[in-house]
PDB file of C-alpha atoms in Angstrom:
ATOM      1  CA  UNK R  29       8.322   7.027 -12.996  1.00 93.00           C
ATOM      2  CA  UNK R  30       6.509  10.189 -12.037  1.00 97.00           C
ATOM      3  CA  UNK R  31       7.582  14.313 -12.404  1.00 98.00           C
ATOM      4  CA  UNK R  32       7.847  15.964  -9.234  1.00 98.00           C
ATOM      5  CA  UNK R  33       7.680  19.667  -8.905  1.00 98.00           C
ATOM      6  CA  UNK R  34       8.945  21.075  -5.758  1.00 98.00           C
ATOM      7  CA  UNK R  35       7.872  24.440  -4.665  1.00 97.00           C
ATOM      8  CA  UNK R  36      10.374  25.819  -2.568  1.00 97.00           C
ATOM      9  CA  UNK R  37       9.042  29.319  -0.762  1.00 95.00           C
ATOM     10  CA  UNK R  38      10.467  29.883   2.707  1.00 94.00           C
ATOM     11  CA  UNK R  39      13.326  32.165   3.144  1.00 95.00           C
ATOM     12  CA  UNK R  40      16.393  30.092   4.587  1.00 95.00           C
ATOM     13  CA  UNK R  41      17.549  29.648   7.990  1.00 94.00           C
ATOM     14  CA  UNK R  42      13.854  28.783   9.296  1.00 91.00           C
ATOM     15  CA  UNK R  43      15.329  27.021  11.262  1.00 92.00           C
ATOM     16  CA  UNK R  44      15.514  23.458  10.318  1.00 93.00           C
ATOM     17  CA  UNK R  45      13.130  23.887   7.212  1.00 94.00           C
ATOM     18  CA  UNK R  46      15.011  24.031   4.620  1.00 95.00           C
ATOM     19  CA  UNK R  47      17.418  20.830   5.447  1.00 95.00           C
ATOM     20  CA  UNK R  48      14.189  18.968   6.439  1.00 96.00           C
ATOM     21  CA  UNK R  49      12.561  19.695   2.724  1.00 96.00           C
ATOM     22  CA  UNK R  50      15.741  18.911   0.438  1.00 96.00           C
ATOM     23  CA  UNK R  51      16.029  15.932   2.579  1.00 97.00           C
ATOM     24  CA  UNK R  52      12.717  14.667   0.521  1.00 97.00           C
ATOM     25  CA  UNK R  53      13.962  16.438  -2.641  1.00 97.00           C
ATOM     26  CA  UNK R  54      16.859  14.095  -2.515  1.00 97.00           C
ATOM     27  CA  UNK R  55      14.713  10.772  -1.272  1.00 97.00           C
ATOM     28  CA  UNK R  56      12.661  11.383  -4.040  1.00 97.00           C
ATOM     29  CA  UNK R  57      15.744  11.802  -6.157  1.00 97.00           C
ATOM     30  CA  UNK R  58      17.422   8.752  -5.274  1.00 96.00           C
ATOM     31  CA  UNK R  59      14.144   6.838  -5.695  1.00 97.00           C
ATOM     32  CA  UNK R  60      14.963   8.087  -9.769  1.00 96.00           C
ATOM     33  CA  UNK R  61      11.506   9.813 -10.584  1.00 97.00           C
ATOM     34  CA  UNK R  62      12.153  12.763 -12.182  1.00 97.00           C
ATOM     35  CA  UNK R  63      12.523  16.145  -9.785  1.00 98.00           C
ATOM     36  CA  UNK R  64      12.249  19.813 -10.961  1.00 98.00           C
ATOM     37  CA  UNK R  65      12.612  22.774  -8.199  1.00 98.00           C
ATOM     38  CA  UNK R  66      10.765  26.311  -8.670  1.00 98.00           C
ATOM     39  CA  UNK R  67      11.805  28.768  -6.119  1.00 98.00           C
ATOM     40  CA  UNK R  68       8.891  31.859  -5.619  1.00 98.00           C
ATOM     41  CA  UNK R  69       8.476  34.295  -2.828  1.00 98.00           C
ATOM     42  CA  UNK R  70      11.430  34.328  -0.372  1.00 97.00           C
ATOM     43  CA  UNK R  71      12.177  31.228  -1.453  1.00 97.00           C
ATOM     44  CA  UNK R  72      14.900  32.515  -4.085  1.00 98.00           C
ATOM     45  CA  UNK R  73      16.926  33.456  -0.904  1.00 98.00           C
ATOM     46  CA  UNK R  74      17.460  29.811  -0.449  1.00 97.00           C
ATOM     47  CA  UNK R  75      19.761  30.094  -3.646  1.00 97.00           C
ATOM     48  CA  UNK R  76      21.663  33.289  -3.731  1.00 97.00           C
ATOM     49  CA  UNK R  77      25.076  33.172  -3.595  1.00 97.00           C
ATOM     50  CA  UNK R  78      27.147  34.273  -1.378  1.00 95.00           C
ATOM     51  CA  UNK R  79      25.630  33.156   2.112  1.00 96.00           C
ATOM     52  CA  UNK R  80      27.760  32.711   5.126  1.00 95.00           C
ATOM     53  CA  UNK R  81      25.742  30.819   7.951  1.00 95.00           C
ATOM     54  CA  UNK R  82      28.778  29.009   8.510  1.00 94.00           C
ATOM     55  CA  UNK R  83      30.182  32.008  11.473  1.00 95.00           C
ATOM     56  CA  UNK R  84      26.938  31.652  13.023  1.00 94.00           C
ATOM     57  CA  UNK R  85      26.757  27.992  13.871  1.00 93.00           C
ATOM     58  CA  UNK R  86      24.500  26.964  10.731  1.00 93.00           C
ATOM     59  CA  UNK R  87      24.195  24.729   8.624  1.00 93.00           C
ATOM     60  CA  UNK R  88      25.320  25.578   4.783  1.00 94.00           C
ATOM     61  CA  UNK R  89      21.921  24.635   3.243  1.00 95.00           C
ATOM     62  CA  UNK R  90      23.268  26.654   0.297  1.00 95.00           C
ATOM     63  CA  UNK R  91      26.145  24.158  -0.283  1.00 94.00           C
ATOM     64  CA  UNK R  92      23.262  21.234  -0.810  1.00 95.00           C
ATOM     65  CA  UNK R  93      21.668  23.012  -3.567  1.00 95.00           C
ATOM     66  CA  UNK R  94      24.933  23.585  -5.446  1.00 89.00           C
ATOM     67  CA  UNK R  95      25.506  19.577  -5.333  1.00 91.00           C
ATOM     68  CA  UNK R  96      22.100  18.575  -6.554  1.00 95.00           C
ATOM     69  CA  UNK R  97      23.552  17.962 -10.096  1.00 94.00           C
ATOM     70  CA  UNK R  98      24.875  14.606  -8.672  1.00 94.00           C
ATOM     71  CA  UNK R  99      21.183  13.522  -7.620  1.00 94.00           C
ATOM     72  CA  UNK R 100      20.200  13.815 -11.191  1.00 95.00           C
ATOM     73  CA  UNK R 101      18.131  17.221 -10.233  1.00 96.00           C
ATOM     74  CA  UNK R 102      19.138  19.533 -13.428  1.00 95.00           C
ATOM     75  CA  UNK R 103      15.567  21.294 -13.951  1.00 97.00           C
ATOM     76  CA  UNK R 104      15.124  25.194 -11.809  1.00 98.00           C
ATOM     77  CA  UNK R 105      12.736  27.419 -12.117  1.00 98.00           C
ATOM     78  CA  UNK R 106      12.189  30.779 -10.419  1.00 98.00           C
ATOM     79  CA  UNK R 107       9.268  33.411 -10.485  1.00 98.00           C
ATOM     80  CA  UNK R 108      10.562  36.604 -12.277  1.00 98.00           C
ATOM     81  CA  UNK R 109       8.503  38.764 -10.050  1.00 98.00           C
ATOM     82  CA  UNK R 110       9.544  37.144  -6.632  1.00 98.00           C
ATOM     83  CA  UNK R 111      13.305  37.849  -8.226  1.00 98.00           C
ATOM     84  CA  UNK R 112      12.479  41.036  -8.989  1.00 98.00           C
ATOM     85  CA  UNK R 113      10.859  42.349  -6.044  1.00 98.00           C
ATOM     86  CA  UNK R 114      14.049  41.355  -3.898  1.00 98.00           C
ATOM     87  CA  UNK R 115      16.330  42.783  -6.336  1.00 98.00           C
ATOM     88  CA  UNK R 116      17.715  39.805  -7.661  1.00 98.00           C
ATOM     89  CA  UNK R 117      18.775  38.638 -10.981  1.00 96.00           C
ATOM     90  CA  UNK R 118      19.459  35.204 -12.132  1.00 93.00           C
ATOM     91  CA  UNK R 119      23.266  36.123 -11.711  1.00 95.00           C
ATOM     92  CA  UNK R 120      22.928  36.496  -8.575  1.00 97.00           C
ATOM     93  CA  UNK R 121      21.902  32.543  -8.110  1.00 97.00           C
ATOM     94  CA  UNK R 122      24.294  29.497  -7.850  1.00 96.00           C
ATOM     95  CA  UNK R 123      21.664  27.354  -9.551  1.00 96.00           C
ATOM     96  CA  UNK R 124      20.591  28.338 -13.876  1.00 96.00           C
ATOM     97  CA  UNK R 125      17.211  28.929 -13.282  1.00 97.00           C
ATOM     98  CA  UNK R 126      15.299  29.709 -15.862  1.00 98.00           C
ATOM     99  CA  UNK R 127      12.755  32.489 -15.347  1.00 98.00           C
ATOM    100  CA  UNK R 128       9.393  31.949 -15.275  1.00 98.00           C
ATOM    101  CA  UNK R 129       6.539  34.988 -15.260  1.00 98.00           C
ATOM    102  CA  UNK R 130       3.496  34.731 -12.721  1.00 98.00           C
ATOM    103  CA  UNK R 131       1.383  33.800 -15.642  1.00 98.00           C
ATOM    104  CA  UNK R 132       2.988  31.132 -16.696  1.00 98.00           C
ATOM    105  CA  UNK R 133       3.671  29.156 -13.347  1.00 98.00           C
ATOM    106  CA  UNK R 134       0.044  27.171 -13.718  1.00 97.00           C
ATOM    107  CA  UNK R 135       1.323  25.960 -17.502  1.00 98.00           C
ATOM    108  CA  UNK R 136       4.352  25.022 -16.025  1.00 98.00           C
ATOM    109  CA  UNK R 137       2.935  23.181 -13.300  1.00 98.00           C
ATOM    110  CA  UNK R 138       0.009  21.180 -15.236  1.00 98.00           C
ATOM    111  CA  UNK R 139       3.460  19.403 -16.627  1.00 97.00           C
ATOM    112  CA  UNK R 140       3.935  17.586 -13.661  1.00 98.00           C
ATOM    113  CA  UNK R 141       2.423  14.288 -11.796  1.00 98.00           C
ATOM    114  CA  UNK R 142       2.572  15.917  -8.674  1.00 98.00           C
ATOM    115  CA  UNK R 143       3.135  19.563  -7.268  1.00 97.00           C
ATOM    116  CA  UNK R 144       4.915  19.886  -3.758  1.00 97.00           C
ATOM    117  CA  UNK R 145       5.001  22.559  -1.456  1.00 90.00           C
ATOM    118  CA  UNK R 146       6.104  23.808   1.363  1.00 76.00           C
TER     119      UNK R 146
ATOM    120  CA  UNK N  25     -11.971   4.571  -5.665  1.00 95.00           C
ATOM    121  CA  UNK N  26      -9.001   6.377  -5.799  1.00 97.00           C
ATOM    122  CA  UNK N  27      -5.950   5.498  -3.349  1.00 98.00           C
ATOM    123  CA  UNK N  28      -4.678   8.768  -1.818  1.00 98.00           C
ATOM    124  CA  UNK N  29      -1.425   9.346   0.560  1.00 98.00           C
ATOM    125  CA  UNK N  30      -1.112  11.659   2.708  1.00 98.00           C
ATOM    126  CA  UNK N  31       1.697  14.105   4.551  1.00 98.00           C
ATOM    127  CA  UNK N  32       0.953  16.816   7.754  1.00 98.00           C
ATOM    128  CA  UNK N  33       3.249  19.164   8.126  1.00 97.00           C
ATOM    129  CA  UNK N  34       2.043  21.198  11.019  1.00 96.00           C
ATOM    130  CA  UNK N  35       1.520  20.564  15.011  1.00 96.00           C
ATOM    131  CA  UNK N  36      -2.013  20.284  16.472  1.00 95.00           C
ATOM    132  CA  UNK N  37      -1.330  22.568  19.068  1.00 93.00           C
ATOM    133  CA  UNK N  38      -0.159  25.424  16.335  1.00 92.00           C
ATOM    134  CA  UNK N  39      -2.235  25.141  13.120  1.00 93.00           C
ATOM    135  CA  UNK N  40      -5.673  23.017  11.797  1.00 94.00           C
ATOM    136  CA  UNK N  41      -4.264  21.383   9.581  1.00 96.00           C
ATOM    137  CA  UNK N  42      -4.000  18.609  11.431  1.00 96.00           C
ATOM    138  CA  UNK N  43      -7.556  18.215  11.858  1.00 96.00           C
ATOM    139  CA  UNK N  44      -8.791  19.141   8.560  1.00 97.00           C
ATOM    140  CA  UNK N  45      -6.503  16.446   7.448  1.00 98.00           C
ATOM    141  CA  UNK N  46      -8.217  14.107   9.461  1.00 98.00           C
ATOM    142  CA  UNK N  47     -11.457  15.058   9.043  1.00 97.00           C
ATOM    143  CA  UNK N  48     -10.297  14.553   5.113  1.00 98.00           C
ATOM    144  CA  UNK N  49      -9.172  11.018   5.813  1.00 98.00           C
ATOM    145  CA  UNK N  50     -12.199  10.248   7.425  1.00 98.00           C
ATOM    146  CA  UNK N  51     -14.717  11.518   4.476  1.00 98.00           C
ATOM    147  CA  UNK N  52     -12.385   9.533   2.028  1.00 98.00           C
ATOM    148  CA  UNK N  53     -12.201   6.265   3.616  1.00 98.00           C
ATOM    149  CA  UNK N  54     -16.494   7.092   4.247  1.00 97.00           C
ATOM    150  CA  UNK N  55     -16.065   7.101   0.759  1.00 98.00           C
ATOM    151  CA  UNK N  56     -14.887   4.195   0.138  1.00 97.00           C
ATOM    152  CA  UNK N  57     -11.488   5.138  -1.095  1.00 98.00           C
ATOM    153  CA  UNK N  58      -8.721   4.063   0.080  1.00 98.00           C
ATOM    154  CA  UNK N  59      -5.760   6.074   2.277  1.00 98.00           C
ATOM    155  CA  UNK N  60      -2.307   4.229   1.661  1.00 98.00           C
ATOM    156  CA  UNK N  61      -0.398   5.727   4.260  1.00 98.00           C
ATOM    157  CA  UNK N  62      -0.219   9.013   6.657  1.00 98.00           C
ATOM    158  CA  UNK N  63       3.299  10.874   6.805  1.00 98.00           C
ATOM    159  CA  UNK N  64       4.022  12.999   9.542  1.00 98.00           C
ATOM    160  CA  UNK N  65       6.590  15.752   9.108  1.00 98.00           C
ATOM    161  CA  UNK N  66       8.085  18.390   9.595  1.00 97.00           C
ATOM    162  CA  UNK N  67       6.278  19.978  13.177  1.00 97.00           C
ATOM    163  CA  UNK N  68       3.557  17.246  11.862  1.00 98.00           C
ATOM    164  CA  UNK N  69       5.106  14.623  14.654  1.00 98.00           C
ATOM    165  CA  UNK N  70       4.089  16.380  17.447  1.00 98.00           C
ATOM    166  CA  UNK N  71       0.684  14.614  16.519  1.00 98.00           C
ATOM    167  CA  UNK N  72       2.400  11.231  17.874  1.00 98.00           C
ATOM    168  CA  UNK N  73       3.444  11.892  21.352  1.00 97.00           C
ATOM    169  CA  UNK N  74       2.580   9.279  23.657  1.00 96.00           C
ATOM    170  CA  UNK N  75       2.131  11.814  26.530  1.00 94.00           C
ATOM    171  CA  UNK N  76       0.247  14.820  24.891  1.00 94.00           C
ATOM    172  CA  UNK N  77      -2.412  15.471  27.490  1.00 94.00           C
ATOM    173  CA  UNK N  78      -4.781  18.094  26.686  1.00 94.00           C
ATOM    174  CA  UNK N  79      -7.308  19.397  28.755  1.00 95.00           C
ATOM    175  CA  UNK N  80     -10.834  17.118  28.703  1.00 95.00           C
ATOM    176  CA  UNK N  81     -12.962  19.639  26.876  1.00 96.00           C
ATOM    177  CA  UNK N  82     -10.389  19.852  24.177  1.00 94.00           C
ATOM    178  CA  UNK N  83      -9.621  17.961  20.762  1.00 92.00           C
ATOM    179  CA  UNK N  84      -7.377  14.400  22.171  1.00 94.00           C
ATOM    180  CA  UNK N  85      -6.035  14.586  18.882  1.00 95.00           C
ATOM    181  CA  UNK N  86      -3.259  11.844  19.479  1.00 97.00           C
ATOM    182  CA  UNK N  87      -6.030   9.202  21.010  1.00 97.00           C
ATOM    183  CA  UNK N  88      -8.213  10.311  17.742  1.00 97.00           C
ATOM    184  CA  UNK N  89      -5.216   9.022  15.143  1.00 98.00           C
ATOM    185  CA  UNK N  90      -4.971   6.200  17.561  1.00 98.00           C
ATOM    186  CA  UNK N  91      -8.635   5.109  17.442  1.00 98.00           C
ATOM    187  CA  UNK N  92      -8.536   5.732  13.406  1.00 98.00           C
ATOM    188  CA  UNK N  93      -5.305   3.815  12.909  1.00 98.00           C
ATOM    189  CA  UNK N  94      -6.959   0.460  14.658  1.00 97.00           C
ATOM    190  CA  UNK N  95     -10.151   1.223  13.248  1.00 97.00           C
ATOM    191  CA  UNK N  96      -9.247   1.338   9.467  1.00 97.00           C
ATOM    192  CA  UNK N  97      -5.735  -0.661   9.994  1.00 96.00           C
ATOM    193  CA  UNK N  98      -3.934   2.802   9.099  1.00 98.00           C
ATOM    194  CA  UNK N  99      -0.757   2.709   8.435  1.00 98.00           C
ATOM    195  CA  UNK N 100       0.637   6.188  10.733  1.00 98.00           C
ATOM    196  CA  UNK N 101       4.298   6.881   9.738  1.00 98.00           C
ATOM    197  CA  UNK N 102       6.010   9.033  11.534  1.00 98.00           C
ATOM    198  CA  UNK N 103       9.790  10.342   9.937  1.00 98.00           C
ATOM    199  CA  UNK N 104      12.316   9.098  12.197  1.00 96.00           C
ATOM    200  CA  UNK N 105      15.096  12.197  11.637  1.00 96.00           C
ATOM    201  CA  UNK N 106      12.117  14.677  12.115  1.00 97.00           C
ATOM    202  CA  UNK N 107      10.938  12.604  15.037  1.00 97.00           C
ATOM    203  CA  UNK N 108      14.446  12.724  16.259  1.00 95.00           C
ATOM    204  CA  UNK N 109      15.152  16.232  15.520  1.00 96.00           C
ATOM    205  CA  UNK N 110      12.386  17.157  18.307  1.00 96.00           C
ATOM    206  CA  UNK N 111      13.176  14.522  20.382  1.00 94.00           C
ATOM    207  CA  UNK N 112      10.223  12.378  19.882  1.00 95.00           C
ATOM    208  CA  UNK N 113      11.968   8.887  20.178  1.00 93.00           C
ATOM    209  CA  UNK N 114      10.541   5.155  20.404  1.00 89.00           C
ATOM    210  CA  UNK N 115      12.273   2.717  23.246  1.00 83.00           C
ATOM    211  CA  UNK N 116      15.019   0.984  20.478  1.00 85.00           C
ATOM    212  CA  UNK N 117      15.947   4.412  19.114  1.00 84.00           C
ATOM    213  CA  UNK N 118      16.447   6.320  22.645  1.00 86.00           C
ATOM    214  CA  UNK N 119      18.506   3.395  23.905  1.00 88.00           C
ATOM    215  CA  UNK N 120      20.751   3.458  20.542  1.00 88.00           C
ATOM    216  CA  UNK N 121      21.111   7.684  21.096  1.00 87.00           C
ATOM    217  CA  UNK N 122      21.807   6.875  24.867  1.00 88.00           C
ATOM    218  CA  UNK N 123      18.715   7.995  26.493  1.00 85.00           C
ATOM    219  CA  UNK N 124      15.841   6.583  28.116  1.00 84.00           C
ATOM    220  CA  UNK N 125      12.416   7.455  26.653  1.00 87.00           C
ATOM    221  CA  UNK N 126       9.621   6.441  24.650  1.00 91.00           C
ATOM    222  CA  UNK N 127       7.586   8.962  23.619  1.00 94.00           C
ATOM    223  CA  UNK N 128       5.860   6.985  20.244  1.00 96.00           C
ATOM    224  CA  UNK N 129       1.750   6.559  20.772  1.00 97.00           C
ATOM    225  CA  UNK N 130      -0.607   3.512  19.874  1.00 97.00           C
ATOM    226  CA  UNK N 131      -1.209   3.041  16.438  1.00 97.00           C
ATOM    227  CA  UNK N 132       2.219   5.171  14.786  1.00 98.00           C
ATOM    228  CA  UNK N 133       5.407   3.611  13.798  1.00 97.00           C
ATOM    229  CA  UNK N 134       8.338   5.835  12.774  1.00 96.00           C
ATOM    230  CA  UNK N 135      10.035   5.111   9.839  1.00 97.00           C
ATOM    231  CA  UNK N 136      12.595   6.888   7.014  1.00 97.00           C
ATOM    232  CA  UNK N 137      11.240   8.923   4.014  1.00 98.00           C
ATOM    233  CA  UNK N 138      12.016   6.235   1.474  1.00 98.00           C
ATOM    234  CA  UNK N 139       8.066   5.395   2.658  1.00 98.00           C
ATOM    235  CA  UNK N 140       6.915   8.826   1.846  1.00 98.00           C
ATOM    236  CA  UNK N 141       8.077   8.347  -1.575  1.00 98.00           C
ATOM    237  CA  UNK N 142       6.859   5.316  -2.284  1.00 98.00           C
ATOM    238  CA  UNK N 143       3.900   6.053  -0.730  1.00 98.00           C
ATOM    239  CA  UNK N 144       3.411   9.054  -3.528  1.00 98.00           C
ATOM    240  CA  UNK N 145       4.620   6.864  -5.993  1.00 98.00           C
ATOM    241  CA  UNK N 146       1.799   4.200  -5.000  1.00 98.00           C
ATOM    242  CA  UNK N 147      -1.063   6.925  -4.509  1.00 98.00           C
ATOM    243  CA  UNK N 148      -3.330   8.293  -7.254  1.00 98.00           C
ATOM    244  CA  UNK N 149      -3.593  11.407  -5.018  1.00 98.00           C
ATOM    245  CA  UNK N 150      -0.723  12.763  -2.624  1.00 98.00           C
ATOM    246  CA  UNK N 151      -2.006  15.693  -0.611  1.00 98.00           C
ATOM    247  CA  UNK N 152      -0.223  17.531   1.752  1.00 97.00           C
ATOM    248  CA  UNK N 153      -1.468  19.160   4.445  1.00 97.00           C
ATOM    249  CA  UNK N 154      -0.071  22.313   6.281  1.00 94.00           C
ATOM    250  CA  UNK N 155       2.646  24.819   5.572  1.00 80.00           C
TER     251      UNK N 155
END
């Protein structure tokens, strides 16, 4: 088994971006390595509450990330400063995060087999 | 030796990562080291149309993954729902959606992403190339 760290950074609704990189998220998942998510930059958009793409003919990427508990996927981290500088707090998220400080992102990734981005 | 697998991300038309992540490959297997397998994603299967034609002074970057891929027995994977997504589809899969087309060039197949994981699973190295 290997640790996967995905780094999730786009914004949602690029268009089909987001769908395209849980889809490996939850291969990976199903192949039963280990998967962690860390949301930075825009990329804590794809997990605030409260989104309604649904009136606009999208897809509810949002509604994927709340069932990732089923896959096994129980470990989220987000940058405190990308949080902060889009006034967010972790209440604002449907997934517990826990916070993670600039600084401390390369510790967190040296714990992992591989490092994904997109 | 070290056996690396690879993913692009990014069209050749739109970015370089395309072509630094062949000129990677190339160095590698140079090397000696081995490349598992290629995955092409996201905006990364444009690099397997059949009928991309650029001009004659320009990079034939489809014809170059070709070449490689019966060269060095490469095994060029592209995802099938990303594939399909952009409507890049091989004979069996048009004819299954309806349609009549086969768009799939020398040298790629298209398969699921159950073979990007195992190819990282496999792989000493994964490295992925473009945004």
């Amino acid at each position: 088994m290997k640790r996967y760290l995905f780094v999730l950074r786009r914004p949602p609704y690029c268009g089909s971006r987001v769908q395209e990189m849980l889809d490996i998220v939850l291969t990976t998942a199903a192949f039963d390595q280990e998967v962690a998510l860390l949301f930075v930059d825009d990329g804590v958009f794809q997990i605030k509450k409260q989104q309604q793409p649904l009136p606009y003919g999208m897809k509810d990427t949002a509604a994927i990330f709340a069932a990732l508990a089923i896959y096994d996927i129980h470990h989220y981290y987000a940058e405190a400063e990308s949080l902060q500088e889009r006034g967010l707090k972790p209440g604002d998220l449907l997934l517990p995060v826990q916070e993670l400080y600039r600084k401390e992102i390369a510790a967190l990734q040296s714990g992992f087999d591989l490092v994904i981005g997109t | 030796m070290l056996k690396y697998a690879i993913q692009i991300n990014s069209s050749p038309c739109h970015a370089q990562a395309g072509d630094t992540a062949y000129r990677f490959i190339c160095a590698a297997l140079e090397a000696g080291h081995e490349v598992l397998r290629v995955f092409f994603y996201f905006d990364g299967v444009y690099h397997a149309l059949r009928f991309s034609s650029p001009p004659e002074d320009e990079l034939q970057i489809t014809a170059r993954w070709t070449e490689l891929a019966r060269k060095h027995a490469l095994d060029l994977v592209v995802c099938v729902s990303a594939a399909q997504r952009r409507g890049l589809l091989t004979g069996n899969e048009a004819e299954r959606l309806g349609k009549r087309d086969n768009d799939l060039a020398e040298g790629f197949r298209i398969s699921g992403l159950g073979q990007l994981v195992e190819a990282t699973l496999l792989a000493d190295r994964f490295i992925v190339f473009g945004a």
